[in-house]
């Protein structure tokens, strides 16, 4: 027995600049207790929090992080898992869209094995701080885009893993599933837990939309195991418990030890234990790490020989530094092979060289594994880092450079939402907010949005503390949006700088706006010149899309959905603008009947529209082989009124509040909030060039005309 | 009091070549008893029946017509009514599609009045014979295409009007609603009926999907009225009864008498009776016919003056012949004005001249009515004839020459089906059969067909006696399809003649096939050359559509749906062909993966497809301003298996059974039925020229190749 904890050196990702336990990883490797970790876990880490409000609010409630966080023993064995994307090869003949979303993990594996399409999966551990959590979620989004079949989240018994804390294993896994759309496996350890506690965790996981469990024993409390009469003594007990209490609901993964579990009497006995776990109901196996392909391949043969037939995924650990490897060697019972030590020792002070070697070594080993023809997928211990794993996957050709999007927006992996394929366009830049606000829906729009006379969107005050918060610090925001605003024009300039990606007056790039916490979407870039022009004149755009008349679904920018299809869009533009502009705009819009539909509303809800029957207008749709039409985005007049509240609130919550009460800057934002209108325009004539710019040109022309002409307008 | 019955001279429509009572019309005009009719009603008419099976099977059961039919007293006042179409002017700004289908009649009237868009309606009486019924239904389809707001069907107390006989008022109205998609008003008279009987009629009407009732008193049994204590004495009683028993379910129409009801003490008293009917709950009024616009306009003013505010529709009667007019004068108390008699008397032997004058006179009068600005719509007493009324409407500009189809297929007006907007393409040429087979569905596909794992299509044996019957006689069919078939090639020739509209070997044009009881659709004509070529070689096509990549929804051939939209299609082809051809076809289709989806099935249900997930494939869709996507036609693999049964059965029921048992001709058709496959092909790549012809060319090439090449294929 030994505890596994490794201090990592500074990486390129600041949120990982801390000592941390190897989480699940530790257990897979060593299954020890946490004695060796005490020194590390008690170091004061991240004493201040960048973010006061936490990820747990994504699911349930707003909670403050209570400062320091005790790292300690950890356990389990990993499988990581992600989203919809699958490789081209398995996409062509069958439209995967729906099947892929509704299949359970073992079914996805079966299909990928049948089509000979190898996958990869990624393991992460829960972060220690709220800001770490925010960063990890961004990492999920980025690494999810490479097309992992699933990710997995390790279980930290000492980290309140089943709580609603934003950093708990439960909440991180829930966020990955619900908000990042990643097929996720939650680790769970049973040592020293009552059946009731375990059932409670599983019930909560199910409620949150989690569908897969990695069943592990975990570390004992003392130095030695003492079998408990009523409790769980082996992972097998946990597997049986899950099957007995939850029938076939969960897909279950268990850990395999290519060189035998350190506690096992023998390699052969350990194989028998593994067989017991599988016989108890496990669906697949992820192994502890190893350094030679042969180690795994022999293990695989041995498993098959005793009748283990489920998929067995090799756990791959790209060496990322000398210190971490040395610690691994010291704490674990695994031996680093001679040939690896011989390479590393001479370059031990050269981090870059070691990382580079680690990538090389992992790629070589993975190639042997894949070429064997008996390895359906590779599992990566990422240590929450991106670079090494991503590079290995790129070199192996498994990383999807140009991910096929199943829908124009990121889908959720919660089984409750598996049929969802229509959303209002308004939340395009705030999909997590949309998912949050609709989390209590029992049904999700499928095929058509329908007449949503009263969609029950969650109230703003349930979530805005977290959701209206920017990822950037107050200082950074002030630099981007202006330390001091002098007029509405100062605000126009901020929008213009964001659109053009040019520095503002103060020399800072505007990387985000309250309505867009990321840089401009590639697609929106197509409209850059027009957007710049109108923002300069106070048409403050927050959402737009160009018209598209049948581009292939494989188009790198506009494409989505299965191969062989065509995607379409109606031009859409959404902006805030002054009431003077709106007066002119309404006159101009008469000329564009019935081509242009509009909705114009102020913060009080005064609403002007020419879409009187309040039907949704489909603005994005796709035609695919052998499928019904998919229309994933609509302009829905009813939900626009809910979005309106959120869009106006962002002026105050994210921008005005950066300034002192009663300060001129704050009053300017407040003025805009109180007096501007939120406008959306749809050009229904999608085969023609968008007329929306012409509409705005006409509006400007009318505004620029001498007063008497305005009178005639 | 007097009875109204008029013998009409031969018209251009053979099914109307019979004496008949003026049905409802009689009552509106004169409200008399039926004494004057005896001579006419007892004449033997249509002693033989062309059609043994009857329209009532459209709704419920197969019934034989029992020969002669007693015409006698009739009554009511008319309103005719039809389908979805509305005039351009009211279509532009709002997509009417759904609103128009779900609005009740009085709501449609209100909207048309608001938009200043005058309508017309058409009155018909039930036919006497089953073949008359078949012809009247065809007339409904033709006259429905001109865009009436509604039609109405008169009530014949002596004709078993509430029965399931194919010629009953109830069944004709039900057919108009359910199968012809016409908004329909059913007349109902209450004289000498018990409350229970009346409630029974109304309950049945409601069950059949009828939503509008014209409430009339009807003729008394004797020569004079005797008030009944318990019964209905006035139409007002019926209106009250409908409202009391059925609340607001029905829209109710009542009759108005511009010159006063013949029985009324005075014009003023009659107006008061009318006001009572309206106060009791009537929604609108249709008047008895009149000859001068002033008569109606004065009546209208008088109605308004005493507080009648509901719409009042003038009943227009185009004079169609001297005899009929003379009889009208003789039997009615209405006076034909001098100026009309002066024109007619000199030309009384010239039917054409009188009809021509009748049209002129009606047009002139209608123009005055419409120009008055107080007439929202015109009601026509058609006497079940097309020419005069259609011509009047054409000259008035009310007839929709290029009817806008709300969907590519004819919708049903049954309120149960009002949301229906998706159907399988298979029944494209047999829409009434589809409506029949799905009449028991509780929900209809709306927006998407969805995964119809087990759609409950009505069994073939419930309806095939009527539905598999052609409108043509056995003799005509034998002339078209061959008195004697000598080989499969004889069959190929029949199909080819149908496609080319050329005469067959025997010199007869092939106007229909078992799967297409009408001439080739205009759209299919676009594919004529290709279709001819493949039919000649034994690819026996029964359904097809070309690909369309975004034609305006106003396109005269391909267009449908509201204005300002675009319609799309995937190329579709469905045919029977031999198993040899199928073997070659399957080889060829491998080259067209995944572009072409196919389903190939024989009569035993042996099914080959490359659409393994059994999802429906949308093959017709439309994009409209301010709406969600509409996808009215799909290729659904599950319902294809139900269609397959019907399609194969038509070989035997309609074709093979024309020949003697064991005859060579019958054996040839039987052989095809037993051995051919039914194939459907979809080219998913709708923006490109259809590849389906190339697929068939490749198949022929493979079949023509020397044997060794076939072996390699």
CSV table of C-alpha atoms in Angstrom, one decimal, chain A residues 52 109 126 136 180 248 342 376 476 491 512 522 670:
chain,number,residue,atom,x,y,z
A,52,UNK,CA,-16.7,34.1,-5.5
A,109,UNK,CA,-18.2,1.5,-28.0
A,126,UNK,CA,-11.6,17.9,-9.8
A,136,UNK,CA,-11.3,23.3,-16.2
A,180,UNK,CA,-20.2,20.8,-22.0
A,248,UNK,CA,-29.2,-1.6,-15.9
A,342,UNK,CA,18.3,5.8,-19.7
A,376,UNK,CA,-10.5,-0.4,-29.6
A,476,UNK,CA,-9.2,43.3,-17.0
A,491,UNK,CA,-19.7,52.6,-25.4
A,512,UNK,CA,-15.2,40.0,-24.6
A,522,UNK,CA,-15.5,32.6,-36.9
A,670,UNK,CA,-27.6,52.9,-16.8
